[in-house]
Coordinates of C-alpha atoms in Angstrom, one line a residue:
V511 CA -0.7 6.4 -26.7
A512 CA -3.0 3.4 -26.6
K513 CA -6.0 5.7 -26.4
E514 CA -5.2 7.6 -29.5
E515 CA -3.2 5.1 -31.7
C516 CA -5.6 2.3 -31.5
G517 CA -8.7 3.4 -29.5
C518 CA -8.3 1.4 -26.6
L519 CA -10.1 2.1 -23.3
T520 CA -7.5 3.3 -20.9
V521 CA -7.9 3.7 -17.1
G522 CA -5.3 5.0 -14.8
V523 CA -5.4 4.2 -11.1
V524 CA -3.1 6.2 -9.0
T525 CA -2.8 7.3 -5.2
K526 CA -2.0 10.8 -3.8
P527 CA 0.8 10.8 -1.3
F528 CA 0.2 10.5 2.5
G529 CA 0.3 13.9 3.9
F530 CA 3.3 13.0 6.1
E531 CA 5.1 12.4 2.8
G532 CA 5.6 16.2 2.4
R533 CA 4.5 19.1 0.1
Q534 CA 7.3 18.4 -2.6
R535 CA 6.0 14.9 -3.0
M536 CA 2.4 16.2 -3.3
R537 CA 3.3 18.6 -5.8
Q538 CA 5.2 16.0 -8.0
A539 CA 2.2 13.6 -7.8
E540 CA -0.3 16.6 -8.6
A541 CA 1.8 17.3 -11.7
A542 CA 2.2 13.5 -12.8
I543 CA -1.6 13.2 -12.5
E544 CA -2.2 16.3 -14.8
E545 CA 0.0 14.5 -17.3
L546 CA -1.7 11.2 -16.9
R547 CA -5.2 12.8 -17.6
K548 CA -4.1 13.7 -21.0
V549 CA -3.6 10.3 -22.1
V550 CA -6.1 8.1 -20.4
D551 CA -10.2 7.9 -20.8
T552 CA -10.8 7.7 -16.9
L553 CA -8.3 8.4 -14.2
I554 CA -9.0 6.8 -10.6
I555 CA -7.5 8.8 -8.0
V556 CA -7.3 7.3 -4.5
S557 CA -6.3 9.7 -1.6
N558 CA -3.8 7.9 0.8
D559 CA -4.9 10.1 3.7
K560 CA -8.4 9.0 3.3
L561 CA -7.4 5.5 3.4
L562 CA -5.7 6.2 6.8
R563 CA -9.1 6.6 8.3
I564 CA -9.7 3.0 8.1
V565 CA -6.4 1.8 9.6
P566 CA -5.9 2.3 13.6
D567 CA -3.8 5.2 14.5
N568 CA -0.9 3.0 15.5
T569 CA -0.4 1.2 12.3
P570 CA 3.3 1.2 11.0
V571 CA 4.0 3.1 7.9
M572 CA 4.9 0.2 5.9
E573 CA 1.6 -1.5 6.8
A574 CA -0.3 1.7 5.8
F575 CA 1.4 1.5 2.3
L576 CA 0.2 -2.1 2.2
V577 CA -3.3 -1.1 2.9
A578 CA -3.1 1.6 0.2
D579 CA -1.7 -1.0 -2.5
D580 CA -4.6 -3.4 -1.4
I581 CA -7.3 -0.9 -1.9
L582 CA -5.6 0.0 -5.5
R583 CA -5.8 -3.8 -6.2
Q584 CA -9.4 -4.2 -5.1
G585 CA -10.2 -1.2 -7.4
V586 CA -8.5 -2.8 -10.5
V587 CA -9.8 -6.1 -9.8
G588 CA -13.5 -4.8 -9.3
I589 CA -13.3 -3.2 -12.9
S590 CA -12.0 -6.2 -14.3
E591 CA -14.6 -8.6 -12.8
I592 CA -17.3 -6.3 -13.9
I593 CA -16.3 -7.1 -17.4
I594 CA -15.3 -10.8 -17.3
K595 CA -17.7 -12.1 -14.8
S596 CA -21.4 -12.5 -15.1
G597 CA -23.5 -11.6 -12.1
L598 CA -26.8 -10.2 -11.2
V599 CA -26.4 -7.6 -13.8
N600 CA -24.9 -8.6 -17.3
V601 CA -22.4 -5.9 -18.2
D602 CA -20.1 -6.4 -20.8
F603 CA -16.9 -4.6 -22.2
A604 CA -19.0 -2.1 -24.2
D605 CA -21.0 -1.1 -21.3
V606 CA -17.9 -0.3 -19.2
K607 CA -16.4 1.4 -22.3
S608 CA -19.3 3.7 -22.8
V609 CA -19.4 4.8 -19.3
M610 CA -15.5 5.2 -18.8
K611 CA -14.7 6.5 -22.4
D612 CA -13.5 10.4 -21.9
A613 CA -15.0 10.1 -18.4
G614 CA -12.2 12.1 -16.9
T615 CA -11.5 11.9 -13.1
A616 CA -13.0 9.5 -10.7
L617 CA -12.3 9.4 -7.0
M618 CA -12.1 6.2 -4.7
G619 CA -12.1 6.3 -1.1

């Protein structure tokens, strides 16, 4: 909606379910991802199963979900900070928009 109606840069950030959540949950997620792709410029997809590689095997399920949430938060904050904070490389919103506009899918993790 925002992408088409006002030309806003739209970035979606989603996770794919953990394998232990089942095939039906994965099918639902993949269907939702396909729908979301239609309305965003860039869709960043994080694989929860890949995130499991960085946590110990005995990590409780709820803690694994918290790790996934934190990785998502870091990704969103990282993109925002590229735009609003000056650093070694001066990047402004126009630079980010030119890279992410109609860019399709990006994978994280």
